Amino acid sequence: MQKAKLQQIPEPPKTIEEFLKSQNWENWPKEHHLRDNDAWVETQQKLGEDSSFTSIYSYLCDNVPRLFEEVIIMESRLKDCSVLLHDHASNIFDCNSMISKTSSYGNLEKHMAFLQKHPRQKKIMLSDEMETEKNIEGCNFSGFKVSEPTQLPRHLDAKQIYLFILKTQSFEKKMFKVWRTYFLSEASIALLHDFFWWWFLNKFKPDKKDQDCLFDRIAESYVMLFLTIPLNQKDTFFQVYPDCMAQAVYAAFQEAFPESCNLFNDEFKEDLGNTIFLWLS
């Protein structure tokens, strides 16, 4: 019996082209021709129109419910909040509503009258014979020093100025001794030095860099002073401190620059008092 001849199995296709040929799909994919080309074009146009932004927006407006009442309420509330915020901001930056002009300005007027009444040598004991300029033009800020405050012009002593101002106040003897300790503290002396020079630069010879440095140290000194005052005395002390500081700075300008006293007019005094009250109140 003869062995049946084994049927030869063809090799499987190795490429996509061979596979298509084995299936008689040489022209695959075949082109499809629509019977109605006009209908196909119309369908394409309709799809384009339906997928446009205008079409989608119109459909959503017609079919999605909108809560107009809630939106109106929200807009009204936002307007009310905006008005309240504007009023609050106006009050924050309204110096006239924050500062008692009558108090600060009136006390500076009293101090000016006191200076005019008493001879110079009996006030702060500053010698007129010092070999330094006695006017604003001849004075320059020597520059901000990190380690220590810049000394006042013409060798003015901040402690003497404070003592002079304290003696012009109507403090009781017991209260005078308490306030004297705080006014002559290191932080308070630094405040007088730095604020004097900040005001000098601000009014007469601006220098933003030095002014910013002085302002930062004024803030630090104020915090140090605030922390040293006992809690039960803080309110009372800081009610009188800004006024005394304003008078001390004004007295320092009068003593340091007697030849420029015409510059220290009512506007100068008012601006000085308002600024100090704004910063220290």
Short mmCIF file of C-alpha atoms in Angstrom, two decimals:
data_model
loop_
_atom_site.label_atom_id
_atom_site.label_comp_id
_atom_site.label_asym_id
_atom_site.label_seq_id
_atom_site.Cartn_x
_atom_site.Cartn_y
_atom_site.Cartn_z
CA MET A 1 0.00 0.00 0.00
CA GLN A 2 1.44 3.24 -1.04
CA LYS A 3 1.72 5.96 1.48
CA ALA A 4 -0.60 8.83 0.81
CA LYS A 5 1.23 11.82 -0.39
CA LEU A 6 1.24 14.61 2.19
CA GLN A 7 -0.48 17.74 0.94
CA GLN A 8 1.94 20.64 0.94
CA ILE A 9 0.74 23.46 3.22
CA PRO A 10 1.42 26.92 1.82
CA GLU A 11 3.44 29.26 3.93
CA PRO A 12 1.41 31.87 5.79
CA PRO A 13 1.60 35.44 4.50
CA LYS A 14 4.40 37.45 6.00
CA THR A 15 3.26 40.93 5.04
CA ILE A 16 -0.02 42.75 4.81
CA GLU A 17 0.31 42.83 1.05
CA GLU A 18 0.67 39.01 0.89
CA PHE A 19 -2.34 38.62 3.17
CA LEU A 20 -4.51 40.86 1.02
CA LYS A 21 -3.39 39.00 -2.10
CA SER A 22 -4.25 35.64 -0.56
CA GLN A 23 -7.76 36.91 0.11
CA ASN A 24 -8.11 38.52 -3.31
CA TRP A 25 -8.29 41.93 -1.66
CA GLU A 26 -5.61 43.63 -3.66
CA ASN A 27 -7.73 46.79 -3.99
CA TRP A 28 -8.86 46.92 -0.35
CA PRO A 29 -10.24 49.16 0.99
CA LYS A 30 -12.47 49.56 -1.96
CA GLU A 31 -13.83 52.95 -2.83
CA HIS A 32 -17.46 53.47 -1.93
CA HIS A 33 -19.59 55.57 -4.12
CA LEU A 34 -22.76 57.04 -2.71
CA ARG A 35 -25.66 56.82 -5.02
CA ASP A 36 -26.84 60.30 -4.00
CA ASN A 37 -23.91 62.69 -3.76
CA ASP A 38 -26.21 65.65 -3.04
CA ALA A 39 -27.62 63.91 0.04
CA TRP A 40 -24.10 63.22 1.30
CA VAL A 41 -23.06 66.86 0.88
CA GLU A 42 -26.23 68.01 2.63
CA THR A 43 -25.53 65.64 5.53
CA GLN A 44 -22.01 66.99 5.90
CA GLN A 45 -23.27 70.56 5.94
CA LYS A 46 -25.90 69.74 8.55
CA LEU A 47 -23.29 68.09 10.77
CA GLY A 48 -21.09 71.17 10.50
CA GLU A 49 -23.95 73.48 11.38
CA ASP A 50 -25.10 71.38 14.33
CA SER A 51 -21.60 71.22 15.81
CA SER A 52 -20.92 74.97 15.60
CA PHE A 53 -20.64 77.16 18.70
CA THR A 54 -23.76 79.12 17.78
CA SER A 55 -25.82 75.97 17.34
CA ILE A 56 -24.67 74.43 20.61
CA TYR A 57 -25.19 77.70 22.50
CA SER A 58 -28.69 78.11 21.07
CA TYR A 59 -29.61 74.55 21.96
CA LEU A 60 -28.40 74.95 25.55
CA CYS A 61 -30.28 78.24 25.94
CA ASP A 62 -33.50 76.63 24.70
CA ASN A 63 -33.27 73.39 26.66
CA VAL A 64 -31.22 74.01 29.84
CA PRO A 65 -33.09 75.78 32.68
CA ARG A 66 -31.44 79.01 33.88
CA LEU A 67 -31.71 80.42 37.41
CA PHE A 68 -32.01 84.14 36.68
CA GLU A 69 -33.30 85.00 40.14
CA GLU A 70 -30.25 83.56 41.91
CA VAL A 71 -27.91 85.40 39.54
CA ILE A 72 -29.70 88.71 40.17
CA ILE A 73 -29.51 88.19 43.94
CA MET A 74 -25.80 87.42 43.72
CA GLU A 75 -25.09 90.51 41.60
CA SER A 76 -27.04 92.69 44.03
CA ARG A 77 -25.12 91.28 46.98
CA LEU A 78 -21.79 91.86 45.23
CA LYS A 79 -22.72 95.49 44.58
CA ASP A 80 -23.63 95.97 48.26
CA CYS A 81 -20.33 94.44 49.35
CA SER A 82 -18.44 96.68 46.92
CA VAL A 83 -20.07 99.79 48.39
CA LEU A 84 -19.29 98.68 51.95
CA LEU A 85 -15.68 97.92 51.02
CA HIS A 86 -15.27 101.33 49.39
CA ASP A 87 -16.68 103.10 52.45
CA HIS A 88 -14.44 101.10 54.78
CA ALA A 89 -11.33 101.85 52.70
CA SER A 90 -12.21 105.55 52.66
CA ASN A 91 -12.44 105.58 56.45
CA ILE A 92 -9.09 103.82 56.81
CA PHE A 93 -7.24 106.48 54.82
CA ASP A 94 -9.23 109.44 56.11
CA CYS A 95 -6.73 111.08 58.44
CA ASN A 96 -9.28 113.61 59.66
CA SER A 97 -11.47 110.84 61.07
CA MET A 98 -8.54 109.07 62.74
CA ILE A 99 -6.62 111.99 64.20
CA SER A 100 -7.81 114.62 66.59
CA LYS A 101 -6.62 117.74 64.84
CA THR A 102 -7.72 119.93 67.72
CA SER A 103 -5.63 117.97 70.22
CA SER A 104 -2.35 117.61 68.29
CA TYR A 105 -2.49 120.96 66.54
CA GLY A 106 -3.55 122.80 69.68
CA ASN A 107 -0.74 121.34 71.76
CA LEU A 108 1.82 122.28 69.11
CA GLU A 109 0.45 125.83 69.17
CA LYS A 110 0.90 125.92 72.95
CA HIS A 111 4.44 124.63 72.55
CA MET A 112 5.23 127.31 69.97
CA ALA A 113 3.95 129.99 72.32
CA PHE A 114 6.09 128.53 75.10
CA LEU A 115 9.19 128.61 72.89
CA GLN A 116 8.59 132.25 72.01
CA LYS A 117 8.04 133.20 75.64
CA HIS A 118 11.21 131.64 77.07
CA PRO A 119 14.78 132.53 76.08
CA ARG A 120 16.67 129.93 74.09
CA GLN A 121 19.30 129.22 76.74
CA LYS A 122 16.63 128.21 79.23
CA LYS A 123 14.99 125.67 76.95
CA ILE A 124 17.25 122.85 75.88
CA MET A 125 20.54 124.54 76.70
CA LEU A 126 21.91 124.33 73.17
CA SER A 127 24.88 126.60 72.62
CA ASP A 128 24.54 129.11 69.79
CA GLU A 129 28.32 129.11 69.45
CA MET A 130 28.53 125.59 68.05
CA GLU A 131 30.40 125.55 64.76
CA THR A 132 27.61 123.94 62.74
CA GLU A 133 25.06 125.23 60.25
CA LYS A 134 21.84 126.58 61.72
CA ASN A 135 19.66 126.18 58.65
CA ILE A 136 18.14 123.40 56.57
CA GLU A 137 20.26 124.14 53.51
CA GLY A 138 23.52 123.58 55.36
CA CYS A 139 22.49 120.26 56.85
CA ASN A 140 22.65 116.84 55.20
CA PHE A 141 21.72 113.41 56.45
CA SER A 142 24.95 111.48 56.94
CA GLY A 143 23.34 108.20 55.93
CA PHE A 144 21.53 105.35 57.61
CA LYS A 145 23.59 103.39 60.13
CA VAL A 146 22.46 99.88 60.97
CA SER A 147 24.25 99.71 64.31
CA GLU A 148 22.94 102.96 65.83
CA PRO A 149 20.63 105.92 65.14
CA THR A 150 22.12 108.98 63.47
CA GLN A 151 22.80 111.77 65.95
CA LEU A 152 20.64 114.88 65.87
CA PRO A 153 22.06 118.07 64.30
CA ARG A 154 24.13 120.52 66.35
CA HIS A 155 24.68 117.92 69.09
CA LEU A 156 21.10 118.05 70.30
CA ASP A 157 20.41 115.65 73.17
CA ALA A 158 17.20 113.65 72.73
CA LYS A 159 16.88 113.08 76.48
CA GLN A 160 16.99 116.81 77.19
CA ILE A 161 14.35 117.42 74.54
CA TYR A 162 12.06 114.78 76.05
CA LEU A 163 12.55 116.17 79.57
CA PHE A 164 11.75 119.65 78.32
CA ILE A 165 8.53 118.42 76.69
CA LEU A 166 7.52 116.41 79.77
CA LYS A 167 7.95 119.45 82.00
CA THR A 168 5.53 121.42 79.83
CA GLN A 169 2.82 118.79 80.37
CA SER A 170 0.44 118.85 83.30
CA PHE A 171 1.38 115.41 84.62
CA GLU A 172 1.09 114.58 88.29
CA LYS A 173 4.41 114.17 90.08
CA LYS A 174 3.97 110.42 90.50
CA MET A 175 2.90 109.97 86.88
CA PHE A 176 5.78 112.16 85.69
CA LYS A 177 8.32 109.78 87.23
CA VAL A 178 6.69 106.78 85.56
CA TRP A 179 6.42 108.42 82.13
CA ARG A 180 9.97 109.75 82.42
CA THR A 181 11.36 106.20 82.54
CA TYR A 182 9.50 105.17 79.40
CA PHE A 183 10.25 108.34 77.44
CA LEU A 184 13.97 108.08 78.16
CA SER A 185 14.18 104.38 77.28
CA GLU A 186 16.47 103.24 74.47
CA ALA A 187 13.56 102.48 72.14
CA SER A 188 11.95 105.89 72.69
CA ILE A 189 15.24 107.73 72.11
CA ALA A 190 15.76 105.78 68.89
CA LEU A 191 12.23 106.72 67.78
CA LEU A 192 12.96 110.43 68.21
CA HIS A 193 16.26 110.22 66.31
CA ASP A 194 14.90 108.19 63.41
CA PHE A 195 11.64 110.07 63.06
CA PHE A 196 13.46 113.42 63.09
CA TRP A 197 15.65 112.34 60.19
CA TRP A 198 12.80 110.64 58.32
CA TRP A 199 10.79 113.85 58.52
CA PHE A 200 13.85 115.90 57.48
CA LEU A 201 14.29 113.76 54.36
CA ASN A 202 10.58 113.60 53.65
CA LYS A 203 10.12 117.38 53.78
CA PHE A 204 13.39 118.81 52.53
CA LYS A 205 15.84 116.33 51.00
CA PRO A 206 14.06 113.14 49.88
CA ASP A 207 16.03 109.90 49.76
CA LYS A 208 13.76 106.88 49.37
CA LYS A 209 16.37 104.28 50.33
CA ASP A 210 17.30 105.98 53.60
CA GLN A 211 13.66 106.80 54.34
CA ASP A 212 12.67 103.15 53.92
CA CYS A 213 15.46 102.02 56.25
CA LEU A 214 14.50 104.62 58.84
CA PHE A 215 10.84 103.66 58.58
CA ASP A 216 11.64 99.98 59.18
CA ARG A 217 13.66 100.80 62.29
CA ILE A 218 10.94 103.16 63.55
CA ALA A 219 8.52 100.23 63.36
CA GLU A 220 10.96 97.97 65.24
CA SER A 221 11.60 100.57 67.95
CA TYR A 222 7.88 101.17 68.38
CA VAL A 223 7.28 97.45 68.90
CA MET A 224 10.11 97.31 71.46
CA LEU A 225 8.66 100.29 73.31
CA PHE A 226 5.16 98.81 73.19
CA LEU A 227 6.38 95.55 74.72
CA THR A 228 8.16 97.31 77.59
CA ILE A 229 5.05 99.18 78.78
CA PRO A 230 3.05 97.23 81.41
CA LEU A 231 -0.34 96.06 80.19
CA ASN A 232 -2.30 98.14 82.70
CA GLN A 233 -0.52 101.33 81.54
CA LYS A 234 -0.45 100.84 77.75
CA ASP A 235 -3.69 102.65 76.93
CA THR A 236 -2.91 105.68 79.08
CA PHE A 237 0.70 105.95 77.93
CA PHE A 238 -0.01 105.68 74.21
CA GLN A 239 -2.70 108.32 74.49
CA VAL A 240 -0.08 110.91 75.46
CA TYR A 241 3.03 109.54 73.72
CA PRO A 242 2.22 110.55 70.10
CA ASP A 243 1.48 114.12 71.16
CA CYS A 244 4.70 114.39 73.17
CA MET A 245 6.67 112.85 70.31
CA ALA A 246 5.25 115.41 67.86
CA GLN A 247 6.22 118.25 70.19
CA ALA A 248 9.69 116.78 70.71
CA VAL A 249 10.37 116.51 66.96
CA TYR A 250 9.07 120.02 66.39
CA ALA A 251 11.25 121.38 69.21
CA ALA A 252 14.26 119.58 67.72
CA PHE A 253 13.71 121.30 64.36
CA GLN A 254 13.35 124.69 66.04
CA GLU A 255 16.56 124.20 68.01
CA ALA A 256 18.59 122.61 65.22
CA PHE A 257 17.69 125.12 62.50
CA PRO A 258 16.84 128.50 64.06
CA GLU A 259 17.63 130.30 60.81
CA SER A 260 15.00 128.24 58.97
CA CYS A 261 12.19 128.74 61.48
CA ASN A 262 10.04 130.34 58.75
CA LEU A 263 9.74 126.88 57.18
CA PHE A 264 8.17 125.43 60.30
CA ASN A 265 4.79 127.03 59.70
CA ASP A 266 1.26 125.87 60.47
CA GLU A 267 1.23 123.42 57.56
CA PHE A 268 4.51 121.91 58.76
CA LYS A 269 3.15 121.48 62.28
CA GLU A 270 -0.14 120.01 61.12
CA ASP A 271 1.52 117.49 58.78
CA LEU A 272 4.00 116.52 61.48
CA GLY A 273 1.31 115.96 64.11
CA ASN A 274 -0.97 114.04 61.76
CA THR A 275 1.80 111.74 60.56
CA ILE A 276 3.00 110.88 64.07
CA PHE A 277 -0.54 110.29 65.32
CA LEU A 278 -1.22 108.10 62.29
CA TRP A 279 1.89 106.00 62.91
CA LEU A 280 1.85 105.77 66.71
CA SER A 281 -1.84 105.76 67.62
#
